[in-house]
Coordinates of C-alpha atoms in Angstrom, one line a residue:
M1 CA -40.0 56.1 2.7
T2 CA -39.6 52.4 2.6
R3 CA -41.2 50.2 0.1
T4 CA -42.5 46.8 1.0
T5 CA -43.1 44.2 -1.5
H6 CA -45.2 41.2 -1.1
S7 CA -44.2 38.0 -2.6
T8 CA -46.8 35.8 -4.3
H9 CA -44.4 32.8 -4.1
R10 CA -45.9 30.1 -1.9
A11 CA -43.6 27.8 0.0
E12 CA -43.5 24.3 -1.3
P13 CA -44.7 21.7 1.2
T14 CA -41.8 19.7 2.7
T15 CA -41.4 16.2 4.1
A16 CA -39.7 15.1 7.3
T17 CA -36.3 15.4 5.5
G18 CA -37.0 19.0 4.6
T19 CA -36.9 18.3 0.9
P20 CA -39.9 19.2 -1.2
P21 CA -41.5 16.0 -2.8
A22 CA -41.2 17.4 -6.3
R23 CA -37.5 18.0 -5.9
R24 CA -37.0 14.5 -4.5
A25 CA -38.9 12.9 -7.3
R26 CA -36.9 14.9 -9.9
S27 CA -33.6 13.8 -8.2
A28 CA -34.7 10.2 -8.2
V29 CA -35.6 10.4 -11.9
E30 CA -32.2 12.0 -12.7
S31 CA -30.4 9.3 -10.7
L32 CA -32.3 6.5 -12.4
S33 CA -31.7 8.0 -15.8
L34 CA -27.9 8.3 -15.1
A35 CA -27.8 4.7 -13.8
L36 CA -29.6 3.5 -17.0
V37 CA -27.1 5.5 -19.2
V38 CA -24.1 4.0 -17.4
L39 CA -25.6 0.5 -17.5
G40 CA -26.3 0.9 -21.3
C41 CA -22.7 2.1 -21.9
A42 CA -21.3 -0.8 -19.8
V43 CA -23.3 -3.4 -21.7
A44 CA -22.3 -1.9 -25.1
V45 CA -18.6 -1.8 -24.1
G46 CA -18.8 -5.3 -22.6
Y47 CA -20.5 -6.7 -25.7
W48 CA -17.8 -5.0 -27.9
L49 CA -14.9 -6.4 -25.8
A50 CA -16.5 -9.9 -25.8
S51 CA -16.8 -9.9 -29.5
V52 CA -13.2 -8.6 -30.0
S53 CA -11.7 -11.0 -27.5
R54 CA -13.6 -14.1 -28.5
P55 CA -10.6 -15.7 -30.4
L56 CA -8.4 -15.2 -27.3
T57 CA -10.9 -16.5 -24.8
T58 CA -11.4 -19.8 -26.6
S59 CA -7.6 -20.3 -27.0
R60 CA -5.9 -22.9 -24.9
M61 CA -3.2 -20.2 -24.2
M62 CA -5.6 -17.9 -22.3
P63 CA -4.6 -19.1 -18.8
W64 CA -0.9 -18.7 -19.7
L65 CA -1.5 -15.1 -21.1
V66 CA -3.6 -14.1 -18.0
G67 CA -0.8 -15.5 -15.7
R68 CA 1.9 -13.6 -17.5
T69 CA -0.2 -10.4 -17.5
L70 CA -0.9 -10.7 -13.8
G71 CA 2.7 -11.4 -13.1
L72 CA 3.8 -8.3 -15.0
G73 CA 1.2 -6.2 -13.1
A74 CA 2.5 -7.7 -9.9
Y75 CA 6.0 -6.6 -10.8
A76 CA 4.8 -3.1 -11.5
T77 CA 2.9 -2.7 -8.3
L78 CA 5.7 -4.3 -6.2
T79 CA 8.2 -1.9 -7.7
A80 CA 6.0 1.1 -6.7
L81 CA 5.3 -0.5 -3.3
V82 CA 9.0 -0.9 -2.5
C83 CA 9.9 2.6 -3.8
L84 CA 7.2 4.1 -1.7
G85 CA 8.2 2.1 1.3
L86 CA 11.8 3.2 1.0
W87 CA 10.6 6.8 0.6
L88 CA 8.6 6.6 3.8
H89 CA 11.7 5.7 5.7
H90 CA 14.1 8.1 3.9
P91 CA 15.3 11.1 5.9
W92 CA 14.6 13.5 3.0
R93 CA 10.9 12.7 3.3
V94 CA 10.5 15.3 6.1
R95 CA 11.7 18.1 3.8
W96 CA 8.8 17.5 1.3
T97 CA 5.3 17.5 2.6
V98 CA 3.7 16.2 -0.6
P99 CA 2.3 13.6 -0.3
S100 CA 1.3 13.8 3.4
P101 CA 2.6 10.9 5.6
E102 CA -1.0 9.6 6.0
S103 CA -1.6 9.6 2.2
A104 CA 1.7 7.9 1.6
L105 CA 0.9 5.2 4.2
R106 CA -2.5 4.6 2.7
A107 CA -1.0 4.4 -0.8
H108 CA 1.6 2.0 0.5
A109 CA -1.1 -0.2 2.0
A110 CA -3.2 -0.1 -1.1
L111 CA -0.2 -1.0 -3.3
G112 CA 0.5 -3.9 -0.9
G113 CA -3.0 -5.2 -1.3
A114 CA -2.9 -4.8 -5.0
T115 CA 0.4 -6.7 -5.2
A116 CA -1.0 -9.5 -3.1
V117 CA -4.1 -9.9 -5.3
L118 CA -2.1 -9.8 -8.5
V119 CA 0.4 -12.4 -7.2
V120 CA -2.3 -14.7 -6.0
G121 CA -4.1 -14.4 -9.4
H122 CA -0.8 -15.1 -11.2
L123 CA -0.3 -18.2 -9.0
V124 CA -3.8 -19.5 -9.5
S125 CA -3.8 -19.0 -13.3
L126 CA -0.5 -20.7 -13.8
A127 CA -1.4 -23.6 -11.4
M128 CA -4.6 -24.2 -13.4
D129 CA -2.8 -23.9 -16.8
A130 CA -2.4 -27.3 -18.5
Y131 CA 0.1 -25.9 -21.0
A132 CA 2.6 -24.6 -18.4
H133 CA 2.7 -27.9 -16.4
V134 CA 3.3 -26.1 -13.1
G135 CA 0.3 -27.5 -11.2
W136 CA -0.8 -26.8 -7.7
V137 CA 2.1 -28.7 -6.1
G138 CA 4.6 -26.9 -8.3
A139 CA 3.0 -23.6 -7.5
L140 CA 3.2 -24.1 -3.7
V141 CA 6.3 -26.3 -3.2
P142 CA 9.7 -25.0 -4.5
G143 CA 11.4 -27.2 -7.0
R144 CA 8.3 -29.3 -7.9
S145 CA 7.3 -27.6 -11.1
G146 CA 7.4 -29.5 -14.4
F147 CA 8.1 -26.2 -16.2
R148 CA 11.2 -24.1 -15.7
T149 CA 11.9 -25.5 -12.2
T150 CA 14.4 -23.0 -10.9
P151 CA 12.5 -19.8 -11.9
V152 CA 9.2 -21.2 -10.6
A153 CA 10.9 -22.3 -7.4
L154 CA 12.3 -18.7 -6.9
G155 CA 8.8 -17.4 -7.5
V156 CA 7.4 -19.7 -4.9
V157 CA 10.0 -18.7 -2.3
A158 CA 9.3 -15.0 -3.2
F159 CA 5.6 -15.7 -2.6
Y160 CA 6.3 -17.0 0.9
V161 CA 8.6 -14.0 1.6
M162 CA 5.7 -11.8 0.5
L163 CA 3.4 -13.5 2.9
A164 CA 5.9 -13.0 5.8
V165 CA 6.3 -9.3 4.9
A166 CA 2.5 -8.9 4.8
G167 CA 2.3 -10.6 8.2
T168 CA 4.7 -8.1 9.6
A169 CA 2.7 -5.2 8.2
G170 CA -0.2 -6.4 10.3
L171 CA 2.0 -5.9 13.4
A172 CA 2.6 -2.2 12.6
G173 CA 1.7 -0.1 15.7
R174 CA 1.6 -3.2 18.0
V175 CA 5.4 -3.6 18.2
T176 CA 8.0 -0.9 18.9
K177 CA 9.0 0.9 15.7
G178 CA 12.6 0.0 15.9
H179 CA 12.0 -3.7 16.1
W180 CA 9.1 -3.7 13.7
L181 CA 11.0 -1.8 11.0
T182 CA 13.9 -4.2 11.2
V183 CA 11.6 -7.2 10.8
H184 CA 9.4 -5.6 8.1

C-alpha cells in the first residue's frame, strides 16, 4: 500500500529569468546593504588615513618620498619579474608542474605591467619634485639631471632598456621562439 501526500506548498510566480520576484528583491537589498557597508568602511578608513597623513601630505618632501617609495616597489617587482622569467626558461621547470606554464606566463605579464607602472610613477614624481632638481629633461635625457647626475643617468638608460624589453614582449608569438628569446 502506497501512501500519497499532497503538498499544500504553492509554487511562487517566476519572471522571465526564472527567479521569483521576492527572491530577486531580497538579493538586491542584500547587495545594496553590502555595498553600503563597504562604502562606509572605505570612507571611515580613508578619513582616518587622511587625518594621520596630513603632516606628510603638506610637506615639501612628499614628491621625494613618493618617488623613493615607487622606486623601491619597482625594484621589488622587477626582481620578481626577472626571477620568474628565468624560471620560465629554466630546464628544471618541466619537472615541477606548479605553477602551470599558463599561470606563470600570466604572472610574468602582470609583474611586467606592475613594474612599468611603478617605474613611470617614480619617473613622474621625481621629475615634478622641486627638491630633487631632476626635472623633465633630466628624467628623460641621460646626464642632464641637476641631482646625482650619474645614478639618474643610469636610471634613464635602464628606463629605455625596459621600454625595449617591453616592446619585445609584444612580439611574443609573432616571431620564432629562438629569435624572440634571444632579443627579449
